[in-house]
XYZ file of C-alpha atoms in Angstrom:
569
model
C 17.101 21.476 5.199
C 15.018 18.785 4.575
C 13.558 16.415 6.858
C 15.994 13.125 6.586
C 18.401 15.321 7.137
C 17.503 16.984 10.607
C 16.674 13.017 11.267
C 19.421 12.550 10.845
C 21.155 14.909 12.446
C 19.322 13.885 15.665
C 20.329 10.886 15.524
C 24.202 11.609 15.048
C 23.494 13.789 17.641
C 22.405 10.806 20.364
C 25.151 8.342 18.940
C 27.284 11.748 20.105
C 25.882 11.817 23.465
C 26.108 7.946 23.999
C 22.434 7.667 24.674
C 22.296 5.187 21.264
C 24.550 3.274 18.886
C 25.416 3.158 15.733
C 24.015 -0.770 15.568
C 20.833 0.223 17.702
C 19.975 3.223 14.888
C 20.505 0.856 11.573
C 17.920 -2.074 13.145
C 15.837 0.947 13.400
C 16.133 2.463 10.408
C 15.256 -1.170 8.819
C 12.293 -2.093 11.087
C 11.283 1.593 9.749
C 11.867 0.426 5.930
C 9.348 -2.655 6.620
C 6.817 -1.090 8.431
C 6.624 3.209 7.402
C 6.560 3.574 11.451
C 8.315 6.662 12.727
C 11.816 5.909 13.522
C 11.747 7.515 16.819
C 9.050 5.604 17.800
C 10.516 2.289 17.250
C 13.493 3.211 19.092
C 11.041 3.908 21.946
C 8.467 0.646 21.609
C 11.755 -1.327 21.455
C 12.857 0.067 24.764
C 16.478 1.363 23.060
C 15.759 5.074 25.078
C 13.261 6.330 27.127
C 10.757 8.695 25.788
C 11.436 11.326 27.879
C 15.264 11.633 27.112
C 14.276 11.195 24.005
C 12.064 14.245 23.456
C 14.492 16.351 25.914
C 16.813 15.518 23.736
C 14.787 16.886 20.621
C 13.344 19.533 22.537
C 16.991 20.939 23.454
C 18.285 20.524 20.002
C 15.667 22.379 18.908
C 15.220 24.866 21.398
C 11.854 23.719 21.024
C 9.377 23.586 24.410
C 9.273 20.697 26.046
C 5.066 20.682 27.904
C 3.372 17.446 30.203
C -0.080 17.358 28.719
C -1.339 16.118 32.218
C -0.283 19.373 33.717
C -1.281 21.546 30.904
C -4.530 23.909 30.603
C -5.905 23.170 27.707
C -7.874 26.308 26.722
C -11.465 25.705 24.650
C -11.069 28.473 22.525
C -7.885 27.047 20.941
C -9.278 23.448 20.566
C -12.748 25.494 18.657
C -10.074 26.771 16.315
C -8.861 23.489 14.643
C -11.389 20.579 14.027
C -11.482 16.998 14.856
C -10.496 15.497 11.907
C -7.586 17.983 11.345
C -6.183 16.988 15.060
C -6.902 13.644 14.165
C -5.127 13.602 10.361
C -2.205 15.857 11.658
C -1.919 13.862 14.912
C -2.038 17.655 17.429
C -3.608 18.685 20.577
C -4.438 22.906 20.519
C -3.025 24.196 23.435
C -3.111 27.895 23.457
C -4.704 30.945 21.415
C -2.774 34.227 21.605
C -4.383 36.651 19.377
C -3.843 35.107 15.680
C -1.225 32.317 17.000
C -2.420 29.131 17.630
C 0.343 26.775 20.054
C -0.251 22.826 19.281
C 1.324 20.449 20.628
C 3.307 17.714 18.257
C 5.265 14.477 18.482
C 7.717 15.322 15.709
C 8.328 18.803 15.696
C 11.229 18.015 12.840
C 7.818 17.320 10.202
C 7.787 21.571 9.304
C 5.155 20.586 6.446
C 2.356 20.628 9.828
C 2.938 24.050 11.020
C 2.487 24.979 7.108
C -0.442 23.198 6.908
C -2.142 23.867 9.696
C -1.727 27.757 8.737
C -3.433 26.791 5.877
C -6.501 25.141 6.876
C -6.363 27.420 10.069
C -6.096 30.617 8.332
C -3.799 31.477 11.660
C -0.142 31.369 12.747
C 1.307 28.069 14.353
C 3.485 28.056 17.280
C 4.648 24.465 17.840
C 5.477 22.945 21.379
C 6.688 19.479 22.012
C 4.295 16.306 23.606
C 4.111 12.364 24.068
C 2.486 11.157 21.355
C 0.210 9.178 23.850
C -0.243 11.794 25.946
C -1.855 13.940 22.185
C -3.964 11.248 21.714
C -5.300 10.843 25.036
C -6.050 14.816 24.806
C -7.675 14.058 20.841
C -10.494 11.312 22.410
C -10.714 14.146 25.752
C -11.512 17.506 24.577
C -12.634 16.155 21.324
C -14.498 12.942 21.904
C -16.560 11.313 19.371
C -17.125 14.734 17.448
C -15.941 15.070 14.219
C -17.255 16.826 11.239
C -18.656 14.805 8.471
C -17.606 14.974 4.977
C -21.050 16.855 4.313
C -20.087 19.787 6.857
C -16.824 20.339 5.132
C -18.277 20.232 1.856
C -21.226 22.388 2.438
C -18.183 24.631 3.564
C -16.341 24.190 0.221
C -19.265 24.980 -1.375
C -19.409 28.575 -0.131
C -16.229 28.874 -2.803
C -18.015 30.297 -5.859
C -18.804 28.126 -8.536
C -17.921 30.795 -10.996
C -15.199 31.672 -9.571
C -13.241 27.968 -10.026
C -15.138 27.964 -13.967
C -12.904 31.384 -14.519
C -9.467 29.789 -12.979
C -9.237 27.001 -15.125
C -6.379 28.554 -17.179
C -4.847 30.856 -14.499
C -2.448 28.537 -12.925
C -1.764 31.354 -10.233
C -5.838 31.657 -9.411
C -6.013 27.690 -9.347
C -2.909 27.763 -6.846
C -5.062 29.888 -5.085
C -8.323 27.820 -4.790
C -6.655 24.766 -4.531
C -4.929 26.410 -1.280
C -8.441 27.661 0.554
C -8.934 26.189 3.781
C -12.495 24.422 3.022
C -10.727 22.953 -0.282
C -7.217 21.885 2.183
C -9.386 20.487 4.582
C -11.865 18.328 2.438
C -9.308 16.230 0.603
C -7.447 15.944 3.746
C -10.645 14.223 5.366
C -10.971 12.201 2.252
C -7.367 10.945 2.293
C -7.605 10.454 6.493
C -10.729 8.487 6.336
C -9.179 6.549 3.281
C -6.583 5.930 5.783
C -8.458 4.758 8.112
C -10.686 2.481 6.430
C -7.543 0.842 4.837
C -8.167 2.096 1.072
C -5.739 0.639 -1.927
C -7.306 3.088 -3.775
C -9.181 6.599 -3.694
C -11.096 7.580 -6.771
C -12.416 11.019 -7.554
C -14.808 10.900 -10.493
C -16.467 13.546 -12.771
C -19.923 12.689 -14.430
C -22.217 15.336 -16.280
C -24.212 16.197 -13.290
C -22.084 14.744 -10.620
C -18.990 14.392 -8.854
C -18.160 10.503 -7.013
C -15.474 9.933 -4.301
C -15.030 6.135 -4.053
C -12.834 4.052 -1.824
C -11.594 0.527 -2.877
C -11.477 -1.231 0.205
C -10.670 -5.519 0.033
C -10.910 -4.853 -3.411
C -14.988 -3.369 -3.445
C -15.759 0.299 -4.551
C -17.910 1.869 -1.448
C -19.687 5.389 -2.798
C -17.639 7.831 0.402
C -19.562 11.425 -0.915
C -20.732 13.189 -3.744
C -19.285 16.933 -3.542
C -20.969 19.215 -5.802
C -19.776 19.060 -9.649
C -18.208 23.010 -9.315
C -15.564 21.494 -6.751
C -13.991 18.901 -9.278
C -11.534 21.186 -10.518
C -10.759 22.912 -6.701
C -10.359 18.926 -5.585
C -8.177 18.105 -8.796
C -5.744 21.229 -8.607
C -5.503 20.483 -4.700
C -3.879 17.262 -5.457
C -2.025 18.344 -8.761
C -0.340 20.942 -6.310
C 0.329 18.371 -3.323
C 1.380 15.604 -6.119
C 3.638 18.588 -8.147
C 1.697 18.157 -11.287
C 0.992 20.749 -13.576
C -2.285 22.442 -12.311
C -3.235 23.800 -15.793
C -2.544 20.977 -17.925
C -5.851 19.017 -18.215
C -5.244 17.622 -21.112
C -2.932 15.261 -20.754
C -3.097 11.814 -18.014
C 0.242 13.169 -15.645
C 1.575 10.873 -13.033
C 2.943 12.133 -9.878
C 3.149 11.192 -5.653
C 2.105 12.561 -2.539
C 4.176 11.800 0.873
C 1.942 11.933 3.808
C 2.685 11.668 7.744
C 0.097 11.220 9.634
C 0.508 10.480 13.269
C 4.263 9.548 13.010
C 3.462 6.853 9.976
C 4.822 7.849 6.450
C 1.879 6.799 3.581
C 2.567 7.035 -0.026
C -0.449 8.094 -2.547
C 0.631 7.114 -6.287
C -1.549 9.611 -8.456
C -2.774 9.123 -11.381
C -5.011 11.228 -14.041
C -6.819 11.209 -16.835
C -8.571 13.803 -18.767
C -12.566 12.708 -19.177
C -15.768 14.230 -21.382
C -16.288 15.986 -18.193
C -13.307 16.371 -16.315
C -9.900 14.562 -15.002
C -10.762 11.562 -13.470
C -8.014 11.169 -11.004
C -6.770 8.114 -9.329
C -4.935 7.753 -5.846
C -3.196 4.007 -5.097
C -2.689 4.472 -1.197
C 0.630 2.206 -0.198
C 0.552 2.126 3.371
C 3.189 -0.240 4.925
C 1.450 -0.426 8.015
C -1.958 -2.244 6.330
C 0.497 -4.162 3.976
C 3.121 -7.027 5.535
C 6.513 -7.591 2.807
C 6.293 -11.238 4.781
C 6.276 -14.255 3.857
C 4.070 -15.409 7.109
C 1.539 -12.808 7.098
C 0.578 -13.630 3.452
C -1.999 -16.584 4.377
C 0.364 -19.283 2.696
C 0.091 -22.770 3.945
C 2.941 -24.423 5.817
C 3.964 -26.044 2.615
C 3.991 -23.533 0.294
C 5.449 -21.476 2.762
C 8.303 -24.046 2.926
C 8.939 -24.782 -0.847
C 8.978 -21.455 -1.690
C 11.562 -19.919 1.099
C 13.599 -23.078 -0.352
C 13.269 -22.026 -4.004
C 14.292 -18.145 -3.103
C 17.995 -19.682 -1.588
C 18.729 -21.001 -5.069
C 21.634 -19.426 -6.291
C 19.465 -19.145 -9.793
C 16.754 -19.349 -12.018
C 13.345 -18.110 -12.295
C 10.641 -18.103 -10.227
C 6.838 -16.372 -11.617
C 4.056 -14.993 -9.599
C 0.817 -15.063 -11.897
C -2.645 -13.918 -11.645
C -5.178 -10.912 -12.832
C -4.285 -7.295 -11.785
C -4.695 -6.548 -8.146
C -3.786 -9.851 -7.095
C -1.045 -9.272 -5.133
C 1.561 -10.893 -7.021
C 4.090 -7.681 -5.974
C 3.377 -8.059 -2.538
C 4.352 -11.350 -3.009
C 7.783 -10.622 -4.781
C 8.705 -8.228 -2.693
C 7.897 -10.524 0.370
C 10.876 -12.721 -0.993
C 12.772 -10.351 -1.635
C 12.862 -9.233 2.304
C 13.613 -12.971 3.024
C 16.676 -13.125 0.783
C 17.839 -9.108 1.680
C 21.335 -9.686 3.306
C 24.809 -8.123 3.163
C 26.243 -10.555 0.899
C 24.050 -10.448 -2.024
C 23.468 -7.451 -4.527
C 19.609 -6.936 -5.514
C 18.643 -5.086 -8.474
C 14.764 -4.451 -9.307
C 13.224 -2.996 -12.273
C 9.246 -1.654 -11.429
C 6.426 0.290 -12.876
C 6.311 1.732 -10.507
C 8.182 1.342 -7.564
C 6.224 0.861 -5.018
C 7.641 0.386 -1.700
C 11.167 1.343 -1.207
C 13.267 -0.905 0.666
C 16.671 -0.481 2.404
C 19.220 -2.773 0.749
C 18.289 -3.306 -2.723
C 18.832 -1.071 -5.586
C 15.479 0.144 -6.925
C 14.764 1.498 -10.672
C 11.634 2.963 -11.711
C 11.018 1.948 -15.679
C 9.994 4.913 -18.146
C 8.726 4.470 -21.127
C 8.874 8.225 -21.817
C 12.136 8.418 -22.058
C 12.740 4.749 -23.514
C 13.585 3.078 -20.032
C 11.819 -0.547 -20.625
C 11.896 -3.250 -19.112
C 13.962 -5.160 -21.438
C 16.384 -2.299 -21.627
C 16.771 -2.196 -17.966
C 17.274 -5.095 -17.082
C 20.301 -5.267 -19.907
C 22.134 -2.730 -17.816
C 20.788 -4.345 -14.514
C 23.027 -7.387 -15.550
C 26.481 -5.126 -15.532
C 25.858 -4.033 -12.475
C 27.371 -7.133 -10.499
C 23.855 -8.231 -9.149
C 23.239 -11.861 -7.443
C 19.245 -11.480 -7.830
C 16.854 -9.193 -10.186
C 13.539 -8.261 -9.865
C 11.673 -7.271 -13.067
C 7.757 -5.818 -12.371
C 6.609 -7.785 -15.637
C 7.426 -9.887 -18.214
C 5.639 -8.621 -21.030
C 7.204 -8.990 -24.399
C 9.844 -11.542 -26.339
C 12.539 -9.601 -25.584
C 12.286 -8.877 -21.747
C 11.711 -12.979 -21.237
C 14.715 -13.623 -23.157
C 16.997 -11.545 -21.162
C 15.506 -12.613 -17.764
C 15.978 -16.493 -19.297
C 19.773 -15.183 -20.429
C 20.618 -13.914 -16.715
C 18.961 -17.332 -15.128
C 21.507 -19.041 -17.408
C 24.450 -16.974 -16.227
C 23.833 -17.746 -12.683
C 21.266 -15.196 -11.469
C 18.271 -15.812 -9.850
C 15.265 -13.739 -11.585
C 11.688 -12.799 -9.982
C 9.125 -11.461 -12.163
C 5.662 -11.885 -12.586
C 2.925 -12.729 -15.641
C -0.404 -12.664 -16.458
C -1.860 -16.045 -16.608
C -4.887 -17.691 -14.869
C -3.191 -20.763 -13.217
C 0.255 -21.512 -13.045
C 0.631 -24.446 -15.484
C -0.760 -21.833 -17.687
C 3.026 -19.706 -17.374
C 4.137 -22.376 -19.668
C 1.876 -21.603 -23.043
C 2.702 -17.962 -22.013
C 6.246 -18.001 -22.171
C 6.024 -20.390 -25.365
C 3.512 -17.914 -26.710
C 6.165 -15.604 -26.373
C 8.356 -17.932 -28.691
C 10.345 -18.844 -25.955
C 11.751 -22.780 -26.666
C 10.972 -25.373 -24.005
C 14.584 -26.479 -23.478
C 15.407 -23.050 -22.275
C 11.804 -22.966 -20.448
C 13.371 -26.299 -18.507
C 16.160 -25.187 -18.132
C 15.840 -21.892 -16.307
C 12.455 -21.572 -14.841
C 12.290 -23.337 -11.213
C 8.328 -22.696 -9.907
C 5.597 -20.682 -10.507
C 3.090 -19.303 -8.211
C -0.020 -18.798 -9.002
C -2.476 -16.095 -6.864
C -5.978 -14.102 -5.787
C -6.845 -12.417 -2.746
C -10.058 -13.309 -0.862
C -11.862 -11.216 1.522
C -11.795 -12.503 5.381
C -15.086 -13.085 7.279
C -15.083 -9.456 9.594
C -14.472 -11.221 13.124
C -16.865 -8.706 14.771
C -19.769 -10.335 12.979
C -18.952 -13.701 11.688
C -21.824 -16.593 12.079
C -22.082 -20.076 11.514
C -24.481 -21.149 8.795
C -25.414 -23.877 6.749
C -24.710 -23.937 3.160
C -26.709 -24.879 -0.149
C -25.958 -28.127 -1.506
C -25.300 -27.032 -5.167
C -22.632 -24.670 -3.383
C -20.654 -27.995 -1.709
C -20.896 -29.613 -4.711
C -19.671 -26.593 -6.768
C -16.585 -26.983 -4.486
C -16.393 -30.666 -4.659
C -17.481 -30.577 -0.743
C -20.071 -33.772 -0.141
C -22.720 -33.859 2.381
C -20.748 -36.455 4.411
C -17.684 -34.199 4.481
C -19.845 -30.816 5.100
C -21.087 -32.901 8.679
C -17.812 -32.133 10.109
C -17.044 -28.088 8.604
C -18.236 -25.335 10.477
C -18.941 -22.968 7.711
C -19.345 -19.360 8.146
C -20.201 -15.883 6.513
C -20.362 -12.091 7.483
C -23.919 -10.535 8.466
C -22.288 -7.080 8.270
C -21.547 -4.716 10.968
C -20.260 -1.414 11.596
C -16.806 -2.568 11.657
C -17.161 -3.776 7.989
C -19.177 -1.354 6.333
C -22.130 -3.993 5.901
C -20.102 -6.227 3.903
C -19.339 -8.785 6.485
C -15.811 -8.646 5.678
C -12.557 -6.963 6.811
C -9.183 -7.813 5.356
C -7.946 -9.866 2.957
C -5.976 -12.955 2.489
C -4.511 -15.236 -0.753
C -4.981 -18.318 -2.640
C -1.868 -20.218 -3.522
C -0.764 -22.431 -6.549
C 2.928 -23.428 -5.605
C 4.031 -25.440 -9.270
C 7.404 -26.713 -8.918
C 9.188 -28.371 -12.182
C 10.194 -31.136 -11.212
C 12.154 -33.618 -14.035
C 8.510 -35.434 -15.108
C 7.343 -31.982 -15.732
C 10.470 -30.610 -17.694
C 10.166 -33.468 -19.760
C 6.398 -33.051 -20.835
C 7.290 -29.366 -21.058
C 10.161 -30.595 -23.466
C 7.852 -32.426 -25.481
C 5.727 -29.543 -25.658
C 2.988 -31.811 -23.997
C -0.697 -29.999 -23.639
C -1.502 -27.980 -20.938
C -4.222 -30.300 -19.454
C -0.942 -33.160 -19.347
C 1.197 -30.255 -17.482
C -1.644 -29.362 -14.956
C -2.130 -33.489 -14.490
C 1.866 -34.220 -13.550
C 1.641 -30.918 -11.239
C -1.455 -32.249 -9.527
C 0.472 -36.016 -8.991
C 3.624 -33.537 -7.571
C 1.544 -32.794 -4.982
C 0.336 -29.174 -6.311
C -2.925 -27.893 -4.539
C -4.913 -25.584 -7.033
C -5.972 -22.502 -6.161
C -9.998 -24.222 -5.303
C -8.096 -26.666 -3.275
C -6.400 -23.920 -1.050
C -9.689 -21.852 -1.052
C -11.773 -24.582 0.496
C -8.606 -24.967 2.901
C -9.482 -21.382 4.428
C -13.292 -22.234 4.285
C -12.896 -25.049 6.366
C -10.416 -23.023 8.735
C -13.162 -20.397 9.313
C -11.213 -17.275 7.216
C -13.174 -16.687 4.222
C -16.929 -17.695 2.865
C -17.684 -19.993 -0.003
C -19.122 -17.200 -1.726
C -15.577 -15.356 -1.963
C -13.658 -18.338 -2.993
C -16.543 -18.992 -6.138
C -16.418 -15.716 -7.083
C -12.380 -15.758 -7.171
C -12.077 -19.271 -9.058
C -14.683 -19.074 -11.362
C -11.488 -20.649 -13.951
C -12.269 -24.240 -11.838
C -16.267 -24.625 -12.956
């Protein structure tokens, strides 16, 4: 029986005992969509049942014991048998030792994959008992305090794991099962993936070199080095994930795409895998989508009032198309899916089209394109159209054929989201006619187009005023006179930040709305510097404009916003 389904289960199981509703579980079960939290704990935090009935509830269901951490004796010898960062990454307090059984204490007994687990890093049987998950954290910082090991313990223990003896498993998919199971293997990539976690990763790279082995983190959109294991662990590290992504462990050969579901401390994270065969190795790619770091909202984006307010306007159209454009990594999906959230109600019928999907969300109908198997873009969103829908979402528009049929389903009253790669926003318009699409159908369908980038924000913990050179102002079209009255400000770097002096991230905005000047220029198939010129006089900030907009508020450095619209020199 799988997880959801013992969820619920449960849950049927309250409504049954009249301790929740039916109304009070599907609020729940969206607040859980938006932000990955455990859906027992929001029922909690929202005050909709008391913890304790709760987990005496769950306890009894599951004849599961039911243990007060504040009463308990916690013995050392069990706590010796499980490390920090496993307690931490699996979110369990050690309780007991009773000869090769270990009893730990969980939150969410119903998540089976821990026990496993745990026997697997362990080496022991797991007995499982029932805690508050406050109360297992309180025990985590008690018994284990500030220790932890460091990546260099746990891969001086993987090392012990003969060199040879991975060499000789590379095509014995049964003997790389088995070293990709070993404890010391288990428990390094789980320390890589929790301290990815941690540090708020979008992306965890594990990289083969002739002589060496790199495991990089792309935090705020830097690589930071995170450790070098020792070359003869590549292939233990890269059959550990092909078996917790269900890839093929012996084909090495081939890139292979796959997903790991992880639940750490009541939070579900998704890892979207990726590999690719190298000259010395598979270089192997993990895109961490973690709905608590990212916020689907419109107000947590770092939009201006404005922008905010045009574009929650546009989205209420009953069609049309609206664009999101900038480089890779901008967050142009974030974005999209953002207004999709806004406009997710009972009376309209969403459809998206992605590559991939990347966060699932209850109420809209989600499709995953395939090019293996033919499934484009184009292709989808043909079928997408006989499906009744009110709005469609396509991840790209990348060829003729996939703009024509999002222009075709603006024209029969639908209202289209899709993104395309373009430096400005103006610039969507010598795309789309690069793609021979003709301006009357360009004016007639397309409402606004947003352009984007993400800037790093100025780490609070060790942000300082400073003055600024003057070939910087003038760079940003700052004067002297106006740079009396900014406060500027920059990063020295802390612990908080990894040196960098910055923590988080926040975006630029290019809201270009076609208004009837600009559909006539476009019409006329005016130049691009006209377009830009009539946007500009319709009140359009560029993307510099809103950058020195968050310099002057104190939220990002001068540096950043340079270095992000280096298209404005």
């Amino acid at each position: 029986m799988s997880n959801g389904t013992q969820y619920n289960l449960l849950l049927k199981k309250l409504i049954d005992k009249k301790l929740l509703t039916m109304q009070v579980i599907d609020e729940a079960k969206e607040e859980e969509k938006k932000t990955g939290k455990n859906i027992f704990k929001i029922l909690v935090d929202n005050d909709h049942i008391k913890e304790d009935v709760l987990l005496s509830a769950v306890a009894d269901w599951l004849s599961i014991e039911l243990v007060d951490l504040s009463q308990e004796k916690i013995e050392r010898d069990a706590v010796n048998k499980i490390s920090a960062s496993t307690a931490r990454f699996y979110s369990i307090i050690p309780l007991r030792l009773k000869g090769d059984i270990v009893v730990v204490a969980v939150s969410d007994p119903l998540n089976m994959k821990i026990a496993d687990e745990l026997s697997f890093v362990t080496g022991l049987n797991i007995k499982m008992v029932m805690a508050k998950q406050d109360d297992i954290g309180r025990a985590i910082e008690r018994y284990y305090g500030e220790e932890d090991e460091s990546l260099g313990d746990v891969i001086n223990e993987a090392e012990k794991i003969s060199g040879k003896s991975i060499v000789s498993a590379a095509k014995d998919v049964d003997k790389l099962k088995e070293i990709a199971s070993q404890a010391p293997v288990v428990k390094l990539l789980n320390m890589v993936l929790l301290r990815a976690i941690r540090e708020k990763a979008s992306d965890i790279h594990l990289e083969p070199f002739e002589k060496d082995y790199k495991i990089r983190y792309r935090i705020d959109g830097i690589c930071y080095d995170a450790a070098h294991p020792p070359k003869d662990l590549s292939l233990a590290i890269s059959s550990r994930v092909k078996v917790m992504a269900n890839l093929d462990v012996a084909e090495s050969r081939l890139p292979q795409d796959g997903r790991i579901m992880l639940d750490i401390g009541g939070r579900s994270v998704d890892l979207r895998v990726s590999t690719l065969p190298t000259l010395y190795g598979e270089s192997i790619v993990m895109r961490v989508l973690d709905k608590n770091v990212v916020s689907l909202s419109l107000d947590q984006l770092g939009m201006n009032d404005d922008v905010k307010t045009s574009l929650r306007q546009l989205i209420q159209r009953p069609n049309g198309i609206i664009l999101t454009t900038g480089p890779t990594g901008s967050g142009k999906t974030t974005t999209l899916y953002s207004c999709l959230r806004e406009v997710n109600k009972i009376e309209y019928k969403i459809i998206t089209v992605e590559d991939p999907v990347e966060y699932d969300i209850e109420g809209i109908i989600q499709v995953a394109m395939n090019s293996k198997i033919d499934l484009t873009f184009a292709k989808t969103l043909r079928h997408m159209l006989r499906q009744d829908p009110d709005i469609l979402m396509v991840g790209e528009i990348r060829d003729t054929e996939t703009a024509e049929i999002a222009i075709q389903s603006a024209l029969t009253g639908h209202l289209v989201l899709s993104t395309l790669h373009t430096n400005d926003a103006p610039s969507a318009v010598a795309r789309l006619m690069d793609m021979r699409i003709e301006p009357f159908l360009i004016t007639s369908t397309v409402r606004a187009v947003i352009a984007q980038r993400l800037v790093r924000m100025i780490c609070q913990k060790c942000k300082k005023p400073y003055e600024p050179q003057k070939n910087e102002l003038k760079e940003l079209g700052i004067s002297l006179e106006e740079a009396k009255d900014i406060k500027f400000y920059k990063g020295e770097g802390c612990s908080e930040c990894n040196d960098s002096g910055y923590k988080g991230r926040s975006g630029l905005y290019e809201l270009f709305i076609f208004n009837d000047k600009i559909r006539e220029l476009v019409a006329k198939r005016a130049s691009l510097s006209v377009i830009r010129n009539a946007a500009r006089e319709n009140r359009m900030k560029t993307l510099r404009e809103d950058g020195v907009r968050k310099i002057k508020e104190g939220i990002t450095s001068i540096e950043e916003i340079l270095r992000e619209t280096k298209e404005y020199v």
